[in-house]
Short mmCIF file of C-alpha atoms in Angstrom, two decimals:
data_model
loop_
_atom_site.label_atom_id
_atom_site.label_comp_id
_atom_site.label_asym_id
_atom_site.label_seq_id
_atom_site.Cartn_x
_atom_site.Cartn_y
_atom_site.Cartn_z
CA PHE A 625 0.25 0.26 0.45
CA ASN A 626 1.07 3.67 -1.07
CA PRO A 627 4.32 2.28 -2.69
CA VAL A 628 7.50 4.46 -3.83
CA LEU A 629 7.86 3.28 -7.62
CA TRP A 630 10.30 3.52 -9.88
CA GLN A 631 8.85 5.98 -12.94
CA ASN A 632 10.63 6.62 -15.86
CA GLY A 633 13.85 6.45 -13.91
CA ARG A 634 12.86 8.32 -10.80
CA GLN A 635 11.60 7.70 -7.89
CA GLU A 636 7.34 8.32 -7.08
CA ALA A 637 5.12 8.19 -4.26
CA PHE A 638 1.75 6.58 -5.09
CA THR A 639 -1.31 6.35 -2.98
CA GLY A 640 -3.38 3.30 -3.17
CA TYR A 641 -3.15 -0.71 -3.34
CA CYS A 642 0.02 -1.75 -5.53
CA SER A 643 -1.79 -4.14 -8.01
CA ASP A 644 -5.29 -1.39 -8.98
CA ILE A 645 -1.98 1.33 -9.29
CA PHE A 646 -0.20 -0.64 -12.04
CA ALA A 647 -3.08 -2.32 -13.79
CA ARG A 648 -4.63 1.62 -13.18
CA GLN A 649 -0.99 2.47 -15.30
CA ALA A 650 -1.16 -0.05 -17.55
CA ILE A 651 -4.90 0.63 -19.35
CA ASP A 652 -3.39 4.63 -19.52
CA PHE A 653 -0.89 3.86 -20.83
CA ILE A 654 -2.50 1.12 -23.43
CA GLU A 655 -6.01 4.59 -23.67
CA GLN A 656 -2.77 6.42 -24.47
CA ASN A 657 -1.17 4.72 -27.43
CA SER A 658 -4.34 2.61 -28.74
CA THR A 659 -4.17 4.25 -32.02
CA ALA A 660 -1.16 2.11 -33.20
CA PRO A 661 0.62 -0.41 -32.03
CA PHE A 662 2.16 -1.03 -28.60
CA PHE A 663 3.02 -4.00 -26.39
CA CYS A 664 2.22 -3.61 -22.66
CA PHE A 665 3.60 -5.84 -20.12
CA LEU A 666 1.46 -5.92 -16.59
CA SER A 667 3.34 -7.77 -13.91
CA PHE A 668 1.42 -7.65 -10.39
CA ASN A 669 3.69 -8.32 -7.54
CA ALA A 670 0.44 -10.66 -6.22
CA PRO A 671 -0.41 -13.04 -4.97
CA HIS A 672 2.85 -12.52 -2.99
CA THR A 673 4.01 -12.50 0.48
CA PRO A 674 4.04 -9.95 1.85
CA LEU A 675 0.18 -11.47 2.09
CA GLN A 676 -1.86 -7.74 2.75
CA VAL A 677 -4.94 -7.26 0.14
CA PRO A 678 -7.79 -3.88 1.00
CA ASP A 679 -10.30 -5.04 3.51
CA GLU A 680 -12.84 -4.75 1.26
CA TYR A 681 -11.73 -8.17 -1.05
CA PHE A 682 -10.52 -10.34 2.64
CA GLN A 683 -14.09 -9.53 3.92
CA LYS A 684 -15.33 -11.68 1.43
CA TYR A 685 -12.31 -14.27 2.64
CA LYS A 686 -12.16 -14.74 6.23
CA ASP A 687 -15.10 -16.54 7.21
CA ILE A 688 -14.18 -19.81 4.92
CA ASP A 689 -11.95 -22.73 5.05
CA PRO A 690 -9.34 -23.39 2.51
CA SER A 691 -9.35 -26.93 3.34
CA SER A 692 -12.69 -27.35 2.51
CA GLY A 693 -14.34 -28.31 -0.52
CA PHE A 694 -12.27 -31.10 -2.62
CA ASP A 695 -11.72 -34.30 -2.57
CA ASP A 696 -8.53 -35.64 -0.34
CA SER A 697 -6.56 -36.28 -2.60
CA GLU A 698 -6.12 -32.59 -3.92
CA ILE A 699 -5.81 -30.74 -1.10
CA PRO A 700 -2.90 -31.16 1.09
CA GLN A 701 -2.73 -30.34 5.69
CA MET A 702 -2.81 -26.89 6.69
CA SER A 703 -2.59 -25.55 9.53
CA GLU A 704 -3.89 -22.49 10.87
CA ARG A 705 -1.77 -20.29 9.73
CA ASN A 706 -1.90 -21.80 6.36
CA LYS A 707 -5.62 -21.34 6.22
CA GLU A 708 -5.60 -17.45 6.70
CA ASP A 709 -2.58 -16.93 4.52
CA ALA A 710 -5.03 -19.02 1.60
CA ARG A 711 -7.86 -16.31 2.93
CA LYS A 712 -5.68 -13.74 2.02
CA ILE A 713 -4.02 -15.25 -1.62
CA TYR A 714 -7.64 -15.72 -2.94
CA ALA A 715 -9.03 -12.01 -2.14
CA MET A 716 -5.20 -11.25 -3.27
CA VAL A 717 -6.57 -13.47 -6.67
CA GLU A 718 -9.82 -11.46 -6.15
CA ASN A 719 -8.89 -7.99 -6.72
CA ILE A 720 -6.51 -9.07 -9.95
CA ASP A 721 -9.61 -10.63 -11.97
CA ASP A 722 -11.19 -7.55 -11.12
CA ASN A 723 -7.98 -5.77 -12.76
CA VAL A 724 -8.00 -7.14 -15.41
CA GLY A 725 -11.82 -7.49 -16.87
CA ARG A 726 -10.73 -3.77 -16.58
CA LEU A 727 -8.34 -3.83 -18.82
CA LEU A 728 -10.30 -6.02 -20.73
CA ASP A 729 -13.81 -3.67 -20.82
CA LYS A 730 -11.52 -1.24 -21.97
CA LEU A 731 -10.36 -2.66 -25.00
CA ASP A 732 -14.19 -3.12 -25.59
CA GLU A 733 -14.97 0.27 -25.35
CA LEU A 734 -11.37 1.64 -27.13
CA GLN A 735 -12.89 -0.92 -29.89
CA ILE A 736 -8.76 -2.76 -30.42
CA THR A 737 -10.50 -6.47 -28.93
CA ASP A 738 -10.08 -7.92 -31.84
CA ASN A 739 -6.75 -6.71 -33.62
CA THR A 740 -5.54 -7.78 -29.62
CA ILE A 741 -3.64 -10.16 -28.67
CA VAL A 742 -3.46 -10.32 -25.04
CA ILE A 743 -1.71 -13.69 -22.90
CA PHE A 744 -2.36 -14.02 -18.60
CA MET A 745 0.06 -15.79 -17.30
CA SER A 746 1.32 -16.59 -13.94
CA ASP A 747 4.03 -16.67 -11.17
CA ASN A 748 5.79 -21.08 -10.57
CA GLY A 749 3.44 -22.43 -7.98
CA PRO A 750 2.09 -21.35 -4.75
CA GLN A 751 4.42 -20.78 -1.69
CA GLN A 752 1.95 -21.50 1.14
CA PRO A 753 0.17 -25.38 1.21
CA ARG A 754 -3.58 -24.90 -0.53
CA TYR A 755 -5.27 -25.95 -3.19
CA ASN A 756 -3.91 -26.65 -6.46
CA ALA A 757 -5.14 -29.38 -7.96
CA GLY A 758 -3.37 -32.38 -6.47
CA MET A 759 -0.51 -31.56 -7.78
CA ARG A 760 2.68 -32.40 -5.54
CA GLY A 761 4.61 -29.75 -5.15
CA LEU A 762 5.02 -26.54 -4.07
CA LYS A 763 7.33 -23.30 -5.23
CA SER A 764 10.51 -23.35 -5.83
CA THR A 765 9.91 -27.68 -6.69
CA VAL A 766 9.92 -29.51 -9.54
CA TYR A 767 7.05 -31.30 -9.30
CA ARG A 768 4.41 -30.57 -11.43
CA GLY A 769 2.86 -27.83 -8.69
CA GLY A 770 5.77 -25.70 -8.68
CA ILE A 771 5.81 -25.40 -12.25
CA ARG A 772 2.64 -25.21 -13.51
CA VAL A 773 1.11 -22.76 -14.23
CA PRO A 774 -1.93 -21.45 -16.09
CA PHE A 775 -1.76 -19.38 -19.52
CA TYR A 776 -4.46 -18.23 -21.11
CA PHE A 777 -4.03 -16.96 -24.69
CA ARG A 778 -6.75 -14.61 -27.11
CA TYR A 779 -6.71 -13.15 -30.22
CA PRO A 780 -10.24 -12.85 -32.18
CA ALA A 781 -8.12 -13.88 -35.94
CA LEU A 782 -7.31 -16.58 -35.38
CA GLY A 783 -10.44 -18.15 -33.36
CA GLY A 784 -11.27 -18.80 -30.00
CA ASN A 785 -12.12 -21.49 -27.29
CA LYS A 786 -10.05 -24.43 -27.17
CA ASP A 787 -7.90 -26.45 -25.28
CA ILE A 788 -4.29 -27.85 -26.60
CA GLU A 789 -2.74 -30.24 -24.29
CA GLY A 790 0.40 -30.13 -26.03
CA ALA A 791 3.36 -29.03 -22.98
CA ALA A 792 3.93 -25.24 -24.32
CA ALA A 793 6.83 -22.75 -21.67
CA HIS A 794 6.71 -19.16 -21.33
CA ILE A 795 10.10 -19.91 -23.90
CA ASP A 796 7.57 -20.75 -26.24
CA ILE A 797 5.66 -17.11 -26.51
CA MET A 798 8.08 -14.67 -28.16
CA PRO A 799 8.69 -17.30 -30.87
CA THR A 800 4.30 -17.21 -31.56
CA LEU A 801 4.20 -13.51 -31.35
CA ALA A 802 6.70 -13.52 -34.11
CA ASP A 803 5.43 -16.21 -36.29
CA ILE A 804 1.82 -14.25 -35.52
CA SER A 805 3.57 -10.44 -36.58
CA ASN A 806 5.72 -12.06 -39.03
CA ALA A 807 8.94 -10.92 -37.49
CA VAL A 808 12.10 -12.51 -38.58
CA LEU A 809 13.92 -13.89 -35.97
CA PRO A 810 17.18 -13.76 -35.04
CA ASP A 811 19.76 -16.69 -36.72
CA ASP A 812 23.12 -15.78 -34.48
CA ARG A 813 22.06 -17.96 -31.54
CA VAL A 814 19.41 -20.87 -30.87
CA ILE A 815 15.56 -20.20 -30.15
CA ASP A 816 14.72 -22.89 -27.44
CA GLY A 817 11.45 -22.00 -28.19
CA LYS A 818 8.92 -23.30 -30.40
CA SER A 819 5.57 -21.36 -31.95
CA LEU A 820 2.17 -22.22 -30.60
CA LEU A 821 0.61 -21.10 -34.01
CA PRO A 822 0.11 -23.27 -35.99
CA LEU A 823 -0.81 -25.45 -32.66
CA ILE A 824 -3.38 -22.73 -31.81
CA ARG A 825 -4.87 -22.92 -35.94
CA GLY A 826 -5.64 -27.28 -35.15
CA GLU A 827 -2.60 -27.97 -37.56
CA GLN A 828 -1.09 -30.81 -37.87
CA ALA A 829 2.37 -29.30 -36.71
CA ASP A 830 5.43 -30.97 -36.19
CA TRP A 831 5.62 -30.85 -33.39
CA GLY A 832 7.23 -34.04 -32.06
CA ASP A 833 8.36 -34.84 -27.79
CA ARG A 834 9.50 -31.41 -27.61
CA SER A 835 11.09 -32.04 -24.34
CA LEU A 836 12.25 -29.26 -21.58
CA PHE A 837 13.92 -28.55 -19.48
CA PHE A 838 13.95 -27.49 -15.69
CA TYR A 839 15.42 -25.83 -12.46
CA TRP A 840 15.14 -25.00 -9.40
CA THR A 841 18.12 -22.85 -7.25
CA ARG A 842 19.09 -19.09 -6.41
CA ARG A 843 22.12 -19.57 -9.34
CA TYR A 844 22.91 -22.27 -12.03
CA PRO A 845 22.21 -25.60 -11.61
CA GLU A 846 23.32 -28.01 -9.39
CA LEU A 847 23.82 -30.59 -11.02
CA TYR A 848 21.00 -33.90 -9.93
CA ASN A 849 19.22 -31.43 -7.53
CA ASN A 850 15.79 -29.99 -8.04
CA ILE A 851 16.62 -30.50 -11.72
CA SER A 852 14.24 -32.62 -14.60
CA LEU A 853 13.69 -33.41 -17.92
CA GLN A 854 10.05 -33.90 -19.43
CA LYS A 855 9.31 -35.16 -23.35
CA GLY A 856 6.81 -36.86 -24.51
CA GLY A 857 4.51 -38.52 -21.82
CA TYR A 858 7.62 -39.08 -19.48
CA LYS A 859 9.25 -37.07 -17.09
CA LEU A 860 13.07 -38.32 -15.47
CA VAL A 861 13.23 -35.64 -11.83
CA GLY A 862 16.28 -35.56 -10.03
CA HIS A 863 17.12 -35.16 -6.19
CA ALA A 864 20.62 -37.09 -6.15
CA ASP A 865 24.17 -36.35 -6.15
CA TYR A 866 26.59 -35.66 -9.09
CA ASN A 867 27.98 -39.08 -8.93
CA ALA A 868 24.24 -40.37 -9.03
CA PRO A 869 23.32 -43.31 -10.77
CA VAL A 870 19.89 -43.44 -12.79
CA GLU A 871 18.38 -46.03 -10.57
CA ASP A 872 18.81 -42.65 -7.40
CA PHE A 873 16.51 -40.84 -9.79
CA GLU A 874 12.48 -40.42 -9.90
CA LEU A 875 10.57 -41.17 -13.39
CA PHE A 876 7.07 -40.55 -13.50
CA ASN A 877 4.64 -41.64 -16.26
CA ILE A 878 2.47 -38.23 -16.56
CA GLU A 879 0.18 -39.39 -18.64
CA ASN A 880 -0.97 -41.88 -16.40
CA ASP A 881 0.14 -40.67 -13.12
CA PRO A 882 -0.41 -37.10 -13.45
CA PHE A 883 0.27 -36.10 -9.60
CA GLU A 884 3.77 -37.64 -9.72
CA GLN A 885 2.87 -40.48 -7.16
CA HIS A 886 4.85 -43.72 -8.26
CA ASN A 887 8.51 -43.77 -9.27
CA ILE A 888 8.79 -45.99 -12.16
CA VAL A 889 12.32 -45.77 -12.63
CA ASN A 890 13.33 -48.70 -12.01
CA GLY A 891 11.38 -50.87 -14.85
CA LYS A 892 12.09 -48.48 -17.36
CA LYS A 893 15.35 -48.05 -17.12
CA ASP A 894 15.80 -47.61 -20.04
CA ILE A 895 13.57 -44.49 -21.13
CA ALA A 896 15.43 -42.70 -17.58
CA GLU A 897 19.00 -43.97 -19.26
CA SER A 898 17.98 -41.75 -22.67
CA LEU A 899 16.45 -39.06 -20.51
CA LYS A 900 19.43 -38.19 -18.66
CA ALA A 901 21.25 -38.10 -21.44
CA GLU A 902 19.26 -35.59 -22.93
CA LEU A 903 19.59 -33.67 -19.60
CA ASP A 904 22.92 -33.74 -18.76
CA GLN A 905 23.91 -32.61 -22.26
CA ILE A 906 21.19 -29.61 -21.38
CA TYR A 907 22.98 -29.10 -18.87
CA THR A 908 25.55 -28.77 -19.96
CA GLU A 909 24.94 -26.78 -22.32
CA LEU A 910 23.73 -23.97 -20.00
CA ILE A 911 26.50 -23.69 -17.67
CA ASN A 912 28.60 -23.59 -20.51
CA SER A 913 26.70 -20.05 -22.07
CA ASP A 914 28.64 -17.04 -22.28
CA ASN A 915 26.35 -15.33 -19.92
CA LEU A 916 26.84 -17.34 -16.89
CA VAL A 917 30.68 -17.81 -17.87
CA ASN A 918 31.41 -14.30 -17.73
CA PRO A 919 27.92 -12.31 -16.82
CA PRO A 920 28.42 -8.95 -18.21
CA ARG A 921 29.38 -5.93 -15.48
CA ILE A 922 27.46 -3.63 -13.50
CA ILE A 923 27.98 -0.44 -15.29
CA VAL A 924 28.94 2.11 -12.57
CA GLY A 925 28.79 5.95 -12.74
CA SER A 926 27.67 6.19 -16.94
CA GLU A 927 25.08 9.09 -17.79
CA HIS A 928 22.33 6.46 -18.81
CA GLU A 929 22.00 5.70 -15.73
CA ASN A 930 22.89 7.31 -12.57
CA PRO A 931 22.02 6.30 -9.92
CA VAL A 932 22.90 2.80 -10.15
CA ILE A 933 21.30 0.54 -7.62
CA LEU A 934 23.05 -2.65 -6.57
CA ASN A 935 20.44 -5.06 -5.85
CA ARG A 936 20.84 -8.66 -4.35
CA ASN A 937 19.12 -10.16 -7.42
CA ASP A 938 22.96 -8.83 -9.53
CA ALA A 939 25.19 -10.10 -6.49
CA GLU A 940 27.72 -12.89 -5.95
CA GLY A 941 29.24 -14.25 -3.40
CA GLN A 942 27.48 -16.88 -1.11
CA ARG A 943 24.50 -19.00 -2.52
CA GLY A 944 21.12 -18.18 -2.08
CA ILE A 945 21.10 -14.40 -1.37
CA TRP A 946 17.75 -12.96 -0.31
CA ALA A 947 17.18 -11.45 2.74
CA GLN A 948 19.75 -12.40 4.59
CA GLU A 949 21.69 -9.76 6.84
CA GLU A 950 25.38 -11.63 7.95
CA ILE A 951 25.70 -13.32 3.94
CA TYR A 952 28.54 -12.40 2.12
CA GLY A 953 27.78 -10.36 -1.31
CA LYS A 954 29.94 -8.70 -4.36
CA TRP A 955 28.79 -6.99 -7.56
CA ARG A 956 30.26 -7.49 -10.82
CA VAL A 957 30.68 -4.00 -12.33
CA THR A 958 32.98 -1.06 -14.47
CA VAL A 959 33.98 1.86 -12.61
CA LYS A 960 33.20 4.98 -14.32
CA GLU A 961 36.65 7.06 -12.40
CA GLY A 962 35.10 9.79 -10.38
CA TYR A 963 33.09 11.07 -7.05
CA TYR A 964 30.82 9.75 -6.06
CA ASN A 965 27.69 9.42 -3.14
CA ILE A 966 26.91 6.08 -2.23
CA ARG A 967 23.71 5.21 -0.23
CA PHE A 968 23.78 1.99 1.82
CA ASN A 969 20.79 0.92 2.98
CA PHE A 970 20.22 -2.57 5.42
CA ILE A 971 17.37 -4.57 5.96
CA ASN A 972 17.19 -3.70 9.74
CA PRO A 973 18.84 -0.75 11.13
CA VAL A 974 21.82 -2.20 12.14
CA GLU A 975 23.79 -0.74 16.03
CA GLY A 976 26.50 2.37 16.20
CA ASN A 977 30.02 2.30 16.58
CA GLY A 978 30.02 -0.21 13.54
CA ARG A 979 32.24 0.41 10.43
CA MET A 980 30.77 0.78 7.12
CA ILE A 981 33.99 -0.83 4.48
CA LEU A 982 33.47 -0.35 0.95
CA GLU A 983 36.81 -2.71 -1.15
CA GLN A 984 37.17 -1.90 -4.35
CA ASN A 985 39.97 -5.29 -5.64
CA THR A 986 42.26 -2.97 -2.78
CA ILE A 987 40.92 0.15 -2.37
CA ILE A 988 39.28 -0.11 0.73
CA ASN A 989 37.01 2.83 1.91
CA GLN A 990 35.79 2.46 5.58
CA MET A 991 33.61 5.35 8.26
CA ARG A 992 32.70 4.52 11.57
CA ASN A 993 29.21 4.81 12.01
CA GLU A 994 28.98 7.46 14.97
CA ARG A 995 24.53 7.66 14.66
CA GLY A 996 23.74 4.75 16.19
CA PRO A 997 20.98 2.56 15.12
CA THR A 998 20.45 2.74 11.34
CA ASP A 999 19.23 1.11 7.80
CA VAL A 1000 20.77 4.20 5.69
CA ILE A 1001 24.63 4.85 5.83
CA GLU A 1002 25.52 7.16 3.82
CA MET A 1003 29.33 7.37 2.12
CA LYS A 1004 29.78 11.47 0.76
CA ASN A 1005 31.83 11.99 -2.13
CA ILE A 1006 34.40 9.02 -2.59
CA TYR A 1007 37.00 9.18 -5.43
CA LEU A 1008 35.98 4.94 -6.82
CA ALA A 1009 38.91 4.70 -9.53
CA GLY A 1010 37.50 3.24 -12.93
CA MET A 1011 38.16 -0.54 -13.17
CA ASP A 1012 36.46 -3.45 -13.97
CA CYS A 1013 35.79 -5.31 -10.09
CA TYR A 1014 34.34 -6.29 -7.35
CA LEU A 1015 32.97 -4.27 -4.97
CA ILE A 1016 32.55 -5.80 -1.40
CA PRO A 1017 30.40 -3.68 1.33
CA PHE A 1018 29.25 -4.54 4.76
CA TYR A 1019 28.56 -2.86 7.89
CA SER A 1020 31.34 -4.51 10.22
CA VAL A 1021 30.22 -4.48 13.99
CA GLY A 1022 30.80 -6.72 17.28
CA SER A 1023 31.89 -10.08 15.64
CA LYS A 1024 29.47 -9.10 13.04
CA ASN A 1025 29.89 -9.01 9.07
CA ILE A 1026 26.24 -7.50 7.38
CA LEU A 1027 26.29 -6.74 4.04
CA PRO A 1028 23.80 -4.19 2.59
CA LEU A 1029 20.04 -5.25 1.08
CA TYR A 1030 21.25 -2.61 -1.33
CA ILE A 1031 22.91 0.33 -2.80
CA GLU A 1032 22.93 3.59 -4.01
CA MET A 1033 25.71 4.98 -6.20
CA GLU A 1034 25.11 8.62 -7.52
CA LYS A 1035 27.90 10.07 -9.69
CA LEU A 1036 28.68 13.32 -8.64
CA ASP A 1037 30.78 14.87 -12.17
CA LEU A 1038 29.47 13.31 -15.49
#
């Protein structure tokens, strides 16, 4: 509620609920650009933690039992905390429904519905135990409960009212939109996705038993841990050691066993071995891709983005950097020589009488925090040398070294 958001490179205070704000901005954008081709990407940050929702929506769900009304096989065991979380999430979902409805109504009002492609899809899997159509697993798993999402595609020029059962993924959206709009795909790179247009048209497309590869970690894939490959009616899942034999994997026939309850690896080793060989090939290709081996550096001090924000999503160092305090992190950067004001923002207020330290290769700048508890520490007019390097910031107090949540770096002498 009442967030400070980035708009056109500037922070701005908004009034209201995030989902309502995002939808309102998207609708305004569409209205302003409706007479020419436009692209609008509306990304809600709900339903997700923090589980906050307007009270008018929560009141509709506050007295329901989210564990009732389903077959026993379709609902997990839910604690009272789980049920309260589900009530808030269902209220958040209804708010999204209403906002998407407003957007679709605007297309009708502008009389551009028939010539507008609308795609609705979702984030992966629920974080909390709740109804998930009986599928195994939650968010951060590679079972179907953690990776299957709704996908709704509307383009009246292609007809409608049909279900397509083929295995598809987010990687197919770009080739599909390019196919519809007669755009030429680049030929200097591998395009992993496939156009869905033939399937939408009901043509006998050369779809075949395409493979879909999944893994979940906070950084690079881990060999045979939380990793899977789906092909045709079978799916191989790895929660095993790096040198595990195929018998340590799980194999599911997802056509006969959509809830992934029966591991048939011992009876179908030939299929499991074939899927594992392909998984190995995709894994090897991925970990050797240039953007992982030589990730692009963040440019600090560029006239095109000043100030620049270094946030946890871009940090290297310890694996799993997210919202921990005592953790080692660093940012791979290209620094433009000059003087900077730097703001270090922390998750929780840090104690006083500690030292804020910024390492830039062999150059170490430090200052004592004498303000007492604070969640922001500033280094003003600090000189940084021009170089490719890692920036390593931490606040040292007692035996603790605390990583900032994010850093704002403004070059003063552009």
